[in-house]
C-alpha cells in the first residue's frame, strides 16, 4: 500500500497561489531561527492558520514536514511575515517532493523500533525543548509526533531523557494496542 497525497498537495498549492513557486530541497532553512520577531509586519492570521491547518492534515502521510509545521504552528496567535515565509518554504518543499508518501509492503515483519530525539532549548521564546518520536514496525513508519516539552531542561542529556520517556510511553501503547490484534511483542527496541 502506498499513501500519497499528490492531488491534495496540488489543490493546496493552487488554493494559496503557490503552484508556480520554485521548489526547495528542505522544508526549513538551517540559517533562519523562528523567534518572536517584533520588527516584522503582521500578516492575515486567517490565511496563516489556513495554511497551517492544510499542512497539519498533510502530516498524516508526510512525516518529513511534521517538525517544520509544528514549529510554524507555534506562531498562529500573531503571525508575521517571517513566519509566513517559513510556511511558504514548506509549501515549496512539498511542491518539489509531491511524489513522496508512505509505503507499507506486504509481509512486513512485526519487529518494532522506536526512535526518540530532542532539541535542547530549541524554542527560542521560552527555551523549551521539543520531543520527536517515530515508531517503525519492520521497515514501515507507523506513528510519529513532535511535542514541546512541558518545562525547560537544564542540559541536552535531560532533554534526551524526557524524549526517551515519551518514546517508552509510545512503545508501551503500541505493544498494548497490538494485543487487541493477537500480536504479542516480546521486546521493543528504543533508540
CSV table of C-alpha atoms in Angstrom, one decimal:
chain,number,residue,atom,x,y,z
A,1,UNK,CA,0.0,0.0,0.0
A,2,UNK,CA,1.3,3.4,-0.9
A,3,UNK,CA,-0.2,6.6,0.7
A,4,UNK,CA,0.4,9.7,-1.4
A,5,UNK,CA,-1.4,13.0,-1.2
A,6,UNK,CA,-0.3,14.5,-4.6
A,7,UNK,CA,-3.8,15.5,-5.5
A,8,UNK,CA,-4.3,17.2,-2.2
A,9,UNK,CA,-0.9,19.0,-2.5
A,10,UNK,CA,-1.8,20.3,-5.9
A,11,UNK,CA,-5.1,21.6,-4.6
A,12,UNK,CA,-3.4,23.3,-1.6
A,13,UNK,CA,-0.7,24.9,-3.8
A,14,UNK,CA,-3.4,26.3,-6.1
A,15,UNK,CA,-5.5,27.5,-3.1
A,16,UNK,CA,-2.7,29.5,-1.7
A,17,UNK,CA,-1.3,30.7,-5.0
A,18,UNK,CA,2.0,28.8,-4.8
A,19,UNK,CA,1.6,26.3,-7.7
A,20,UNK,CA,4.3,28.1,-9.7
A,21,UNK,CA,6.7,28.6,-6.8
A,22,UNK,CA,10.3,27.4,-7.0
A,23,UNK,CA,10.8,24.1,-5.2
A,24,UNK,CA,13.3,23.7,-2.4
A,25,UNK,CA,15.2,20.7,-1.2
A,26,UNK,CA,14.5,21.1,2.6
A,27,UNK,CA,11.3,22.2,4.4
A,28,UNK,CA,13.2,24.7,6.6
A,29,UNK,CA,16.3,26.8,6.3
A,30,UNK,CA,19.1,26.0,8.8
A,31,UNK,CA,20.1,29.7,8.8
A,32,UNK,CA,16.8,31.1,10.0
A,33,UNK,CA,15.7,30.9,13.6
A,34,UNK,CA,12.0,31.3,14.3
A,35,UNK,CA,11.7,33.7,17.2
A,36,UNK,CA,9.3,36.4,18.3
A,37,UNK,CA,10.0,39.0,15.6
A,38,UNK,CA,8.9,42.4,16.9
A,39,UNK,CA,10.1,44.2,13.8
A,40,UNK,CA,8.3,42.2,11.1
A,41,UNK,CA,4.8,43.2,9.8
A,42,UNK,CA,1.7,41.2,10.8
A,43,UNK,CA,0.0,39.0,8.1
A,44,UNK,CA,-3.5,37.9,7.7
A,45,UNK,CA,-4.0,35.4,10.6
A,46,UNK,CA,-6.9,33.5,8.9
A,47,UNK,CA,-4.7,32.8,5.8
A,48,UNK,CA,-1.8,31.8,8.0
A,49,UNK,CA,-4.0,29.4,10.1
A,50,UNK,CA,-5.5,28.0,6.9
A,51,UNK,CA,-2.0,27.2,5.6
A,52,UNK,CA,-1.0,25.6,8.9
A,53,UNK,CA,-4.3,23.6,9.0
A,54,UNK,CA,-3.7,22.3,5.5
A,55,UNK,CA,-0.2,21.3,6.3
A,56,UNK,CA,-1.2,19.6,9.6
A,57,UNK,CA,-3.6,17.4,7.6
A,58,UNK,CA,-0.8,16.5,5.2
A,59,UNK,CA,1.5,15.4,8.1
A,60,UNK,CA,-0.7,12.2,8.3
A,61,UNK,CA,1.1,11.0,5.2
A,62,UNK,CA,4.2,13.2,5.1
A,63,UNK,CA,6.2,12.9,8.4
A,64,UNK,CA,9.1,14.7,6.7
A,65,UNK,CA,7.3,18.0,7.2
A,66,UNK,CA,5.9,17.4,10.7
A,67,UNK,CA,8.6,19.1,12.7
A,68,UNK,CA,8.7,22.2,10.4
A,69,UNK,CA,4.9,22.6,10.5
A,70,UNK,CA,5.0,22.1,14.3
A,71,UNK,CA,7.4,24.9,14.7
A,72,UNK,CA,5.5,27.3,12.5
A,73,UNK,CA,2.2,26.4,14.2
A,74,UNK,CA,3.5,28.0,17.4
A,75,UNK,CA,3.1,31.5,15.9
A,76,UNK,CA,-0.6,31.3,14.9
A,77,UNK,CA,-1.6,33.8,17.6
A,78,UNK,CA,0.1,36.8,15.9
A,79,UNK,CA,1.7,35.6,12.6
A,80,UNK,CA,4.3,37.9,11.0
A,81,UNK,CA,6.0,38.0,7.6
A,82,UNK,CA,9.0,35.9,8.7
A,83,UNK,CA,6.7,33.1,9.8
A,84,UNK,CA,4.7,33.2,6.6
A,85,UNK,CA,7.9,32.9,4.6
A,86,UNK,CA,8.8,29.8,6.6
A,87,UNK,CA,5.4,28.3,5.8
A,88,UNK,CA,5.8,29.2,2.1
A,89,UNK,CA,9.1,27.4,2.2
A,90,UNK,CA,7.4,24.2,3.4
A,91,UNK,CA,4.9,24.5,0.5
A,92,UNK,CA,7.8,25.0,-1.9
A,93,UNK,CA,9.4,21.8,-0.4
A,94,UNK,CA,6.2,19.7,-0.9
A,95,UNK,CA,5.9,21.1,-4.4
A,96,UNK,CA,9.3,19.6,-5.2
A,97,UNK,CA,8.6,16.3,-3.4
A,98,UNK,CA,5.0,15.8,-4.4
A,99,UNK,CA,5.7,12.2,-5.2
A,100,UNK,CA,6.7,11.2,-1.7
A,101,UNK,CA,4.4,9.3,0.7
A,102,UNK,CA,4.3,6.2,2.9
A,103,UNK,CA,4.9,2.7,1.6
A,104,UNK,CA,3.7,-0.3,3.5
A,105,UNK,CA,4.8,-3.6,1.9
A,106,UNK,CA,3.1,-6.9,2.2
A,107,UNK,CA,4.6,-9.3,4.7
A,108,UNK,CA,6.3,-6.7,6.8
A,109,UNK,CA,8.0,-8.1,10.0
A,110,UNK,CA,6.4,-7.1,13.3
A,111,UNK,CA,9.7,-6.1,14.9
A,112,UNK,CA,9.1,-2.7,16.5
A,113,UNK,CA,11.7,0.0,16.9
A,114,UNK,CA,11.0,3.4,18.5
A,115,UNK,CA,13.3,6.3,17.8
A,116,UNK,CA,13.5,9.4,20.0
A,117,UNK,CA,15.2,12.7,19.7
A,118,UNK,CA,15.0,16.2,21.2
A,119,UNK,CA,16.4,19.6,20.5
A,120,UNK,CA,17.7,21.1,23.7
A,121,UNK,CA,16.1,24.5,24.3
A,122,UNK,CA,15.3,24.7,20.6
A,123,UNK,CA,12.3,27.0,21.1
A,124,UNK,CA,14.0,30.4,21.5
A,125,UNK,CA,11.0,32.1,23.1
A,126,UNK,CA,10.7,30.0,26.2
A,127,UNK,CA,13.8,27.8,25.9
A,128,UNK,CA,11.8,24.6,26.0
A,129,UNK,CA,12.9,21.5,24.1
A,130,UNK,CA,10.9,19.5,21.5
A,131,UNK,CA,10.4,15.7,21.6
A,132,UNK,CA,10.4,13.8,18.4
A,133,UNK,CA,9.3,10.2,18.4
A,134,UNK,CA,9.0,7.8,15.4
A,135,UNK,CA,7.7,4.2,15.6
A,136,UNK,CA,8.6,1.6,13.0
A,137,UNK,CA,7.2,-1.9,12.5
A,138,UNK,CA,9.6,-3.6,10.3
A,139,UNK,CA,10.6,-1.1,7.7
A,140,UNK,CA,7.2,0.8,7.9
A,141,UNK,CA,6.8,4.0,9.8
A,142,UNK,CA,3.6,3.6,11.8
A,143,UNK,CA,3.4,6.6,14.1
A,144,UNK,CA,5.3,9.8,14.7
A,145,UNK,CA,4.9,13.0,16.7
A,146,UNK,CA,6.7,16.2,17.8
A,147,UNK,CA,5.7,17.9,21.0
A,148,UNK,CA,7.1,20.7,23.0
A,149,UNK,CA,8.3,19.6,26.5
A,150,UNK,CA,6.3,21.0,29.4
A,151,UNK,CA,9.2,22.6,31.1
A,152,UNK,CA,12.7,23.8,30.1
A,153,UNK,CA,15.6,21.4,30.8
A,154,UNK,CA,19.0,22.3,32.0
A,155,UNK,CA,21.0,20.1,29.7
A,156,UNK,CA,20.9,18.2,26.5
A,157,UNK,CA,21.1,14.9,28.5
A,158,UNK,CA,18.0,15.9,30.5
A,159,UNK,CA,16.1,16.8,27.3
A,160,UNK,CA,17.0,13.4,25.7
A,161,UNK,CA,15.8,11.6,28.9
A,162,UNK,CA,12.5,13.3,28.7
A,163,UNK,CA,12.2,12.4,25.0
A,164,UNK,CA,13.2,8.8,25.7
A,165,UNK,CA,10.4,8.7,28.4
A,166,UNK,CA,7.9,9.8,25.7
A,167,UNK,CA,9.3,7.0,23.4
A,168,UNK,CA,8.8,4.5,26.2
A,169,UNK,CA,5.2,5.6,26.6
A,170,UNK,CA,4.7,5.2,22.8
A,171,UNK,CA,6.3,1.8,22.8
A,172,UNK,CA,4.0,0.6,25.7
A,173,UNK,CA,0.9,2.0,23.9
A,174,UNK,CA,1.9,0.2,20.7
A,175,UNK,CA,2.6,-3.0,22.5
A,176,UNK,CA,-0.8,-2.9,24.2
A,177,UNK,CA,-2.7,-1.9,21.0
A,178,UNK,CA,-1.2,-4.8,19.2
A,179,UNK,CA,-2.5,-7.2,21.8
A,180,UNK,CA,-6.0,-6.3,20.5
A,181,UNK,CA,-5.0,-8.0,17.2
A,182,UNK,CA,-3.5,-11.0,19.0
A,183,UNK,CA,0.0,-9.8,18.2
A,184,UNK,CA,2.4,-10.1,21.1
A,185,UNK,CA,5.7,-8.3,21.1
A,186,UNK,CA,8.4,-9.6,23.4
A,187,UNK,CA,10.8,-6.6,23.0
A,188,UNK,CA,10.6,-3.1,21.6
A,189,UNK,CA,13.9,-1.5,20.8
A,190,UNK,CA,14.1,2.2,21.8
A,191,UNK,CA,16.9,4.2,20.2
